[in-house]
Short mmCIF file of C-alpha atoms in Angstrom, two decimals:
data_model
loop_
_atom_site.label_atom_id
_atom_site.label_comp_id
_atom_site.label_asym_id
_atom_site.label_seq_id
_atom_site.Cartn_x
_atom_site.Cartn_y
_atom_site.Cartn_z
CA MET S 1 49.60 112.04 64.01
CA ALA S 2 48.98 109.54 66.78
CA ASP S 3 52.43 107.99 66.18
CA GLU S 4 54.09 111.41 66.47
CA ASP S 5 52.27 112.10 69.78
CA ARG S 6 53.33 108.70 71.10
CA SER S 7 56.96 109.30 70.05
CA ARG S 8 56.95 112.74 71.68
CA LYS S 9 55.50 111.24 74.87
CA ASP S 10 58.20 108.59 74.91
CA ARG S 11 60.79 111.40 74.96
CA ASP S 12 59.16 113.20 77.90
CA MET S 13 61.25 113.04 81.06
CA VAL S 14 59.43 113.37 84.38
CA LEU S 15 61.49 113.21 87.55
CA ALA S 16 59.94 113.05 90.99
CA PRO S 17 61.58 114.45 94.13
CA ASN S 18 64.63 112.39 95.17
CA GLU S 19 65.22 111.29 91.55
CA TRP S 20 67.90 112.25 89.04
CA MET S 21 69.13 111.25 85.60
CA LEU S 22 72.18 111.65 83.35
CA VAL S 23 71.67 112.87 79.77
CA ARG S 24 74.38 112.99 77.09
CA ASP S 25 74.37 115.53 74.26
CA LEU S 26 75.14 113.50 71.14
CA THR S 27 76.41 116.57 69.26
CA LYS S 28 78.83 117.89 71.90
CA GLY S 29 79.47 114.88 74.13
CA ASN S 30 78.54 116.73 77.31
CA VAL S 31 76.80 114.75 80.07
CA ASP S 32 74.46 116.78 82.27
CA VAL S 33 72.54 115.96 85.44
CA PHE S 34 68.80 116.52 85.70
CA VAL S 35 67.43 116.68 89.23
CA GLY S 36 63.76 116.27 90.16
CA PRO S 37 61.14 117.36 90.55
CA CYS S 38 61.13 118.47 86.92
CA LYS S 39 59.64 117.70 83.52
CA MET S 40 61.12 118.26 80.09
CA SER S 41 61.12 116.76 76.62
CA LEU S 42 64.34 115.28 75.31
CA SER S 43 65.43 116.21 71.80
CA ASN S 44 66.67 113.71 69.25
CA THR S 45 70.27 114.56 70.23
CA ASP S 46 69.68 113.85 73.93
CA GLN S 47 70.50 110.32 75.07
CA PRO S 48 69.81 109.06 78.61
CA VAL S 49 72.86 107.24 80.01
CA VAL S 50 74.07 105.53 83.18
CA PHE S 51 77.62 105.37 84.52
CA ASP S 52 79.00 101.83 84.92
CA ASP S 53 81.16 101.60 88.07
CA ARG S 54 83.06 98.57 86.77
CA THR S 55 83.99 99.74 83.27
CA LYS S 56 84.04 103.47 84.18
CA ARG S 57 82.10 104.21 80.97
CA PHE S 58 78.72 105.76 80.16
CA GLN S 59 76.20 103.32 78.72
CA ASP S 60 73.03 104.17 76.79
CA ALA S 61 69.79 103.39 78.63
CA ASP S 62 66.09 103.86 78.24
CA LEU S 63 64.24 106.40 80.39
CA THR S 64 63.09 103.81 82.90
CA ARG S 65 66.59 102.50 83.58
CA ALA S 66 68.22 105.93 83.48
CA VAL S 67 66.14 107.36 86.34
CA GLN S 68 68.01 106.89 89.65
CA THR S 69 67.31 107.78 93.27
CA PHE S 70 69.48 109.99 95.45
CA LEU S 71 72.38 108.43 97.32
CA THR S 72 71.07 108.57 100.87
CA ALA S 73 72.78 107.87 104.20
CA PRO S 74 70.59 108.18 107.32
CA GLU S 75 71.93 108.87 110.80
CA GLY S 76 74.46 106.22 111.80
CA TYR S 77 75.54 105.60 108.20
CA TYR S 78 78.13 107.24 105.97
CA ILE S 79 78.85 107.61 102.25
CA VAL S 80 82.19 106.80 100.64
CA LEU S 81 82.19 109.12 97.61
CA LYS S 82 84.78 108.64 94.86
CA ASN S 83 85.81 111.46 92.51
CA PRO S 84 84.33 114.29 94.62
CA ALA S 85 83.55 117.62 92.97
CA VAL S 86 86.02 120.45 93.34
CA GLY S 87 84.60 122.55 96.16
CA GLY S 88 82.54 119.62 97.43
CA LYS S 89 79.23 120.79 95.89
CA GLN S 90 76.81 118.17 94.58
CA PRO S 91 74.00 118.69 92.00
CA SER S 92 71.13 120.67 93.52
CA GLY S 93 68.02 122.59 92.60
CA GLN S 94 65.50 121.46 90.01
CA GLY S 95 66.20 120.69 86.37
CA LYS S 96 69.48 120.75 84.53
CA ASN S 97 72.91 120.93 86.25
CA ASN S 98 75.94 121.41 84.04
CA THR S 99 78.91 119.08 84.51
CA ALA S 100 81.25 120.02 87.38
CA ASP S 101 85.01 119.58 87.69
CA LEU S 102 85.90 116.43 89.64
CA SER S 103 88.91 115.50 91.75
CA VAL S 104 89.41 112.21 89.94
CA GLY S 105 91.10 109.48 91.97
CA ARG S 106 90.21 110.91 95.37
CA LYS S 107 87.47 109.83 97.78
CA VAL S 108 85.80 111.36 100.82
CA ASN S 109 83.76 110.02 103.74
CA ILE S 110 80.47 111.86 104.33
CA PRO S 111 78.64 111.01 107.60
CA GLY S 112 74.84 110.86 107.55
CA SER S 113 72.36 112.26 107.42
CA ALA S 114 73.08 113.12 103.78
CA SER S 115 71.21 112.74 100.49
CA PHE S 116 72.26 113.90 97.03
CA PRO S 117 72.56 112.87 93.33
CA LEU S 118 75.91 112.20 91.67
CA TRP S 119 77.84 114.10 89.06
CA PRO S 120 78.77 112.20 85.88
CA GLY S 121 81.76 109.98 86.70
CA GLN S 122 81.14 109.87 90.45
CA MET S 123 80.71 106.65 92.43
CA GLY S 124 79.28 106.28 95.90
CA LYS S 125 78.68 103.55 98.45
CA VAL S 126 76.55 103.75 101.58
CA LEU S 127 78.05 101.98 104.60
CA LYS S 128 76.62 101.43 108.03
CA GLY S 129 78.54 103.09 110.85
CA HIS S 130 80.65 100.66 112.83
CA HIS S 131 79.03 99.59 116.11
CA ILE S 132 81.80 97.91 118.09
CA ARG S 133 81.17 95.68 121.11
CA SER S 134 83.76 95.42 123.86
CA ASN S 135 85.08 92.15 122.35
CA GLN S 136 85.29 93.50 118.81
CA TYR S 137 87.60 95.85 116.93
CA VAL S 138 88.01 97.62 113.61
CA LEU S 139 91.19 97.68 111.52
CA SER S 140 91.49 101.00 109.67
CA ARG S 141 94.09 102.11 107.14
CA VAL S 142 95.33 105.53 106.09
CA TYR S 143 94.98 105.88 102.32
CA ASP S 144 95.60 109.66 102.13
CA GLU S 145 97.83 111.03 104.88
CA ASP S 146 97.24 114.70 104.05
CA ALA S 147 93.46 114.27 104.02
CA ALA S 148 93.63 112.22 107.23
CA ARG S 149 95.54 114.95 109.05
CA LYS S 150 93.21 117.64 107.76
CA ASN S 151 89.95 115.79 108.51
CA TRP S 152 90.93 113.88 111.67
CA LYS S 153 88.55 115.92 113.81
CA SER S 154 85.61 115.02 111.54
CA ALA S 155 85.68 111.39 112.64
CA VAL S 156 82.46 110.33 114.36
CA VAL S 157 83.46 108.69 117.64
CA LYS S 158 81.36 107.63 120.60
CA PRO S 159 83.46 106.37 123.53
CA ALA S 160 82.46 103.07 125.11
CA GLY S 161 81.00 103.80 128.55
CA SER S 162 83.29 105.57 130.95
CA VAL S 163 86.66 104.92 129.37
CA GLU S 164 89.60 106.19 131.34
CA GLY S 165 91.01 109.09 129.40
CA GLY S 166 88.11 108.86 126.92
CA ARG S 167 86.42 111.93 125.53
CA ASP S 168 83.87 112.95 122.96
CA ASP S 169 85.26 116.22 121.70
CA GLY S 170 85.29 115.13 118.06
CA PHE S 171 89.08 114.90 117.86
CA GLY S 172 89.12 111.24 117.07
CA PRO S 173 89.15 107.77 118.58
CA LEU S 174 91.56 106.29 121.01
CA LEU S 175 93.52 104.12 118.61
CA ASP S 176 96.32 101.63 118.80
CA ASP S 177 98.90 102.08 116.06
CA GLY S 178 101.26 99.54 117.51
CA PRO S 179 103.50 101.00 120.22
CA ALA S 180 100.97 101.58 123.03
CA ALA S 181 97.33 100.63 123.22
CA GLY S 182 94.80 103.24 124.22
CA GLN S 183 96.92 106.30 123.35
CA ASP S 184 95.94 109.12 121.03
CA VAL S 185 97.38 109.04 117.55
CA GLN S 186 99.67 111.96 116.74
CA THR S 187 98.21 113.19 113.46
CA GLU S 188 101.52 114.60 112.27
CA ASN S 189 102.92 111.05 112.32
CA LEU S 190 100.22 109.56 110.09
CA THR S 191 101.62 107.96 106.94
CA MET S 192 100.03 106.38 103.89
CA GLY S 193 99.39 102.68 104.44
CA GLN S 194 99.57 102.94 108.21
CA GLN S 195 97.11 100.64 109.95
CA LEU S 196 95.28 101.48 113.17
CA ILE S 197 93.25 99.40 115.61
CA VAL S 198 89.97 100.81 116.98
CA LYS S 199 89.14 98.78 120.08
CA GLY S 200 85.64 98.16 121.27
CA THR S 201 86.79 98.70 124.85
CA ASP S 202 87.52 102.32 123.91
CA VAL S 203 85.05 103.13 121.13
CA ALA S 204 81.42 102.02 120.83
CA PHE S 205 80.65 103.67 117.48
CA TYR S 206 83.04 104.79 114.76
CA ILE S 207 82.89 106.46 111.37
CA PRO S 208 86.35 107.12 109.87
CA PRO S 209 87.35 110.57 108.65
CA THR S 210 88.29 111.31 105.05
CA GLY S 211 91.72 109.81 104.38
CA VAL S 212 91.04 106.70 106.48
CA GLU S 213 89.21 103.54 105.42
CA VAL S 214 88.08 100.43 107.27
CA VAL S 215 89.71 97.21 106.03
CA LYS S 216 87.64 94.06 105.54
CA ASP S 217 88.77 90.72 106.93
CA GLU S 218 89.12 87.55 104.86
CA ASN S 219 85.36 86.94 105.19
CA GLY S 220 84.40 90.44 104.07
CA ASN S 221 83.47 91.71 107.56
CA LEU S 222 84.32 95.26 108.56
CA VAL S 223 83.99 94.66 112.31
CA ARG S 224 86.29 91.91 113.55
CA GLU S 225 86.09 89.62 116.55
CA ALA S 226 88.70 89.82 119.28
CA VAL S 227 89.54 86.73 121.35
CA THR S 228 87.86 86.40 124.74
CA LEU S 229 89.87 84.14 127.01
CA GLU S 230 88.63 82.41 130.12
CA ARG S 231 90.85 81.09 132.89
CA LEU S 232 93.24 78.33 131.78
CA GLU S 233 92.99 79.55 128.18
CA TYR S 234 95.59 81.32 126.06
CA CYS S 235 96.07 82.55 122.50
CA LEU S 236 99.07 83.11 120.25
CA LEU S 237 99.59 86.15 118.00
CA ARG S 238 102.22 86.18 115.26
CA ASP S 239 103.74 89.41 113.97
CA GLN S 240 104.90 90.14 110.44
CA ASN S 241 108.47 90.48 111.73
CA GLY S 242 108.46 86.87 112.95
CA ASN S 243 107.93 87.59 116.63
CA LYS S 244 105.13 85.96 118.57
CA ARG S 245 103.10 86.98 121.62
CA TYR S 246 101.20 84.84 124.10
CA GLU S 247 98.23 86.14 126.09
CA HIS S 248 96.34 84.18 128.71
CA GLY S 249 92.96 84.70 130.34
CA PRO S 250 90.83 85.99 131.70
CA ALA S 251 91.18 88.77 129.13
CA VAL S 252 89.91 90.22 125.87
CA VAL S 253 92.84 90.15 123.44
CA PHE S 254 93.21 92.59 120.54
CA PRO S 255 95.92 92.18 117.91
CA LYS S 256 98.31 94.88 116.85
CA PRO S 257 97.87 96.05 113.23
CA THR S 258 100.65 93.75 112.03
CA GLU S 259 99.61 90.70 114.05
CA ILE S 260 97.33 87.76 113.28
CA PHE S 261 95.86 85.14 115.58
CA SER S 262 97.29 81.65 115.28
CA GLU S 263 94.61 79.04 114.60
CA ARG S 264 94.36 75.31 115.11
CA GLU S 265 92.00 72.90 113.39
CA TYR S 266 89.88 70.43 115.33
CA THR S 267 87.01 68.09 114.59
CA ASP S 268 83.68 68.49 116.37
CA ALA S 269 81.33 65.69 117.44
CA GLY S 270 79.70 65.69 114.00
CA GLY S 271 83.00 65.23 112.18
CA LYS S 272 83.11 68.80 110.89
CA ILE S 273 86.53 70.46 110.74
CA LEU S 274 86.55 73.77 112.63
CA LYS S 275 89.20 76.29 113.64
CA THR S 276 89.87 77.82 117.03
CA ARG S 277 92.06 80.68 118.19
CA LYS S 278 91.86 79.70 121.87
CA PHE S 279 93.98 76.96 123.41
CA ARG S 280 93.96 75.20 126.75
CA ALA S 281 96.85 75.63 129.17
CA ILE S 282 98.94 72.51 129.82
CA GLU S 283 97.93 70.93 133.13
CA LEU S 284 100.63 68.90 134.89
CA ASN S 285 100.88 66.68 137.95
CA GLU S 286 103.75 65.21 139.93
CA ASN S 287 104.13 62.37 137.45
CA SER S 288 104.14 64.41 134.23
CA GLY S 289 106.25 67.18 132.75
CA ILE S 290 107.20 69.09 129.60
CA TYR S 291 110.61 69.39 127.97
CA ILE S 292 111.51 73.00 127.07
CA LYS S 293 114.24 74.54 124.92
CA VAL S 294 115.00 78.22 125.64
CA ILE S 295 115.13 80.13 122.32
CA SER S 296 115.53 83.66 123.69
CA ASP S 297 117.16 85.09 126.82
CA TYR S 298 114.78 86.02 129.61
CA GLU S 299 114.54 86.37 133.36
CA GLU S 300 111.86 84.85 135.59
CA ASP S 301 111.61 85.02 139.38
CA GLY S 302 115.11 86.45 139.55
CA VAL S 303 116.62 83.57 137.55
CA GLU S 304 118.24 84.27 134.18
CA HIS S 305 117.78 81.75 131.36
CA LYS S 306 120.05 81.77 128.31
CA VAL S 307 119.47 80.69 124.72
CA GLY S 308 119.96 76.94 124.31
CA GLU S 309 119.23 76.08 127.93
CA GLU S 310 116.99 73.07 128.41
CA LEU S 311 114.29 72.91 131.09
CA PHE S 312 112.15 70.07 132.35
CA ILE S 313 109.06 71.47 134.06
CA THR S 314 107.01 69.04 136.11
CA GLY S 315 103.89 69.34 138.18
CA LYS S 316 106.09 69.68 141.26
CA ASP S 317 107.40 72.95 139.82
CA ARG S 318 104.26 74.26 138.12
CA MET S 319 100.84 72.65 138.00
CA ILE S 320 99.58 74.94 135.20
CA TYR S 321 101.90 75.84 132.34
CA PHE S 322 101.23 78.68 129.90
CA PRO S 323 103.57 78.80 126.88
CA ARG S 324 105.72 81.88 126.43
CA GLU S 325 107.56 83.34 123.45
CA GLU S 326 111.01 82.40 124.85
CA HIS S 327 110.09 78.71 125.01
CA ALA S 328 109.94 75.97 122.39
CA ILE S 329 108.41 72.66 123.44
CA VAL S 330 110.49 69.59 122.56
CA LYS S 331 108.15 66.79 121.51
CA TYR S 332 108.66 63.04 121.26
CA ASP S 333 106.43 61.38 118.67
CA SER S 334 104.25 64.57 118.56
CA SER S 335 103.52 64.31 122.31
CA GLU S 336 104.03 67.46 124.39
CA ILE S 337 103.68 65.89 127.84
CA HIS S 338 106.07 63.30 129.27
CA TYR S 339 104.40 60.86 131.66
CA GLY S 340 105.85 58.77 134.45
CA ILE S 341 106.29 55.00 134.07
CA ALA S 342 104.71 52.72 136.64
CA ILE S 343 107.22 50.07 137.78
CA PRO S 344 105.50 47.30 139.77
CA SER S 345 107.08 45.56 142.75
CA GLY S 346 109.67 43.01 141.68
CA GLU S 347 110.39 44.73 138.35
CA ALA S 348 112.95 47.30 137.23
CA ARG S 349 113.89 49.48 134.28
CA TYR S 350 117.25 50.19 132.67
CA VAL S 351 117.95 53.95 132.51
CA LEU S 352 120.68 55.33 130.25
CA ASP S 353 122.45 58.59 131.13
CA ARG S 354 122.73 60.31 127.73
CA ASN S 355 125.56 62.56 128.89
CA LYS S 356 127.76 59.98 130.63
CA GLY S 357 126.75 56.75 128.90
CA ASP S 358 126.16 54.94 132.18
CA VAL S 359 123.25 52.54 132.56
CA SER S 360 121.52 52.29 135.92
CA ILE S 361 118.62 50.23 137.25
CA VAL S 362 115.46 51.78 138.75
CA ARG S 363 113.56 49.23 140.83
CA GLY S 364 109.86 49.25 141.72
CA PRO S 365 107.43 49.71 143.17
CA LYS S 366 107.34 53.36 142.10
CA VAL S 367 106.24 55.75 139.35
CA PHE S 368 109.41 56.85 137.61
CA LEU S 369 109.42 60.10 135.58
CA PRO S 370 112.66 60.20 133.55
CA ASP S 371 114.23 63.59 132.91
CA PRO S 372 114.43 63.72 129.08
CA ARG S 373 117.38 66.08 129.25
CA HIS S 374 119.68 63.22 130.23
CA GLN S 375 117.66 60.10 131.07
CA VAL S 376 116.37 57.55 128.55
CA ILE S 377 114.58 54.28 129.26
CA THR S 378 116.39 51.53 127.37
CA ARG S 379 116.27 47.74 127.06
CA ARG S 380 119.00 45.13 127.46
CA ILE S 381 119.36 42.27 124.98
CA LEU S 382 120.60 39.18 126.76
CA PRO S 383 123.14 36.94 125.00
CA TYR S 384 121.84 33.41 124.53
CA ARG S 385 124.41 31.93 126.94
CA THR S 386 123.31 34.30 129.74
CA LEU S 387 119.61 33.86 128.93
CA SER S 388 119.85 30.07 129.01
CA ARG S 389 121.30 30.24 132.52
CA LEU S 390 118.72 32.75 133.81
CA TYR S 391 115.71 31.27 132.04
CA PRO S 392 116.51 27.65 131.19
CA GLY S 393 114.05 26.14 128.71
CA ASN S 394 112.09 29.42 128.30
CA THR S 395 111.35 29.61 124.56
CA GLU S 396 109.31 32.80 124.99
CA ALA S 397 112.37 34.61 126.41
CA VAL S 398 114.48 33.33 123.49
CA GLU S 399 111.98 34.61 120.91
CA HIS S 400 111.66 37.96 122.67
CA ASN S 401 115.41 38.62 122.73
CA ALA S 402 115.80 37.44 119.15
CA LYS S 403 113.10 39.93 118.11
CA LEU S 404 114.90 42.74 119.99
CA ALA S 405 118.12 41.81 118.21
CA GLY S 406 116.34 41.85 114.84
CA VAL S 407 117.39 38.33 113.87
CA ASP S 408 115.73 34.92 113.73
CA VAL S 409 115.94 32.50 116.66
CA SER S 410 118.61 30.23 115.11
CA THR S 411 120.93 33.17 114.37
CA TYR S 412 120.35 34.55 117.86
CA MET S 413 121.25 31.24 119.48
CA ALA S 414 124.33 30.72 117.31
CA SER S 415 125.90 34.22 117.14
CA GLY S 416 126.75 36.48 120.02
CA GLN S 417 128.04 39.21 117.62
CA ALA S 418 124.52 39.96 116.35
CA VAL S 419 123.34 40.52 119.91
CA MET S 420 126.28 42.80 120.71
CA ALA S 421 125.76 44.86 117.54
CA ALA S 422 122.01 45.23 118.21
CA SER S 423 122.67 46.27 121.82
CA ALA S 424 125.22 48.90 120.72
CA SER S 425 122.81 50.26 118.11
CA MET S 426 119.98 50.45 120.66
CA LEU S 427 122.13 52.30 123.19
CA ALA S 428 123.41 54.71 120.52
CA SER S 429 119.86 55.49 119.43
CA ALA S 430 118.71 56.05 123.00
CA SER S 431 121.76 58.20 123.73
CA SER S 432 121.23 60.45 120.71
CA GLY S 433 117.56 60.93 121.54
CA LEU S 434 116.89 61.89 117.94
CA GLU S 435 114.33 59.25 117.05
CA GLY S 436 110.83 60.69 117.29
CA LEU S 437 112.09 64.06 118.58
CA THR S 438 110.85 67.40 117.28
CA ILE S 439 111.08 70.96 118.54
CA GLY S 440 108.01 73.07 117.92
CA LEU S 441 106.23 76.15 119.11
CA ALA S 442 103.06 75.72 121.09
CA ALA S 443 100.00 76.46 118.96
#
């Protein structure tokens, strides 16, 4: 008798307020929802179950595990509910609720405050509303264009301060869908998969309407960081179509939906490898410059520049240089900046004109900045007969010229052909300008 009472007690279901449970009828297969507060005794054909979100199957459970609390979203939160009920009604009242018809495969966004149990087969997630600072943004995506058009006005939007053109009439945020930042989205143009940028300079708080979801970044964050640039700083954004865009400070830079920030790795004082999306402008002086190849037609200060044109910008022309999308920097040995060469008094340098083939002499004292478009510093290999007249008995000069010629001292002293061949090769290499030269985009 005591065992029967204990068994009957183990089958008693007591639900408190804000609790619910799923029970499957083993004879019919129906799964019903019981909502508290209520008490009832389960028969031998009643089996408590839970719905597994991963496998999408009902699993048997004991009474303790089967009892669940309501899905609750306070103010400032929202619920993403999958497989909503037809008509949008959730289980209510006290006691048993028969299974409802579900719109399987659909999902809705329900702003808080809201609290309810789930029908069998439903899944829900509570998310915090998106508080966006002025240097942050949210990337949202349309997953159901019809629902987005229908529910656009249900978006929860709080404009950031006194935004020009901003409003709080419930229509929706000021979004950037690519063509023009800060303009209202035309709902009739919304398409599935379309991505939209919600800027923190326009919107301080955002909950998307049904049909729109917020996309996580590679680190799982829903709110993303824009790039804040100070003076003498710039950033590079690359589009999916291959185009690039440079922005320089002071500014807060937001990407378009199809753009990503270019990053560069660097090592901090502790040896840790970090990444940055902000770069320093190139600072020049009168004795330094950068070699530029024009890769797209553009006009600047009334001057037209064509594709293929080469520019050499020095500090005399521009003390601070910010890269632009029409420029590619030509580098020698991975160096962006070309520096002047100090020529002391009494010394000189041979300079080869790459276009004409002429060799001239630049005498010191001066700081000489060769124009890499047509000037190359080169060296002359003296034949042994000439060297012996200029520097009689100077073994160091003999060894130096032999090293430049790439031969040993005895060969250098005996053969003038080796010296001539080495000189021709050196001039050809300097004239071509290909050794150590690369063309790359600024990071």
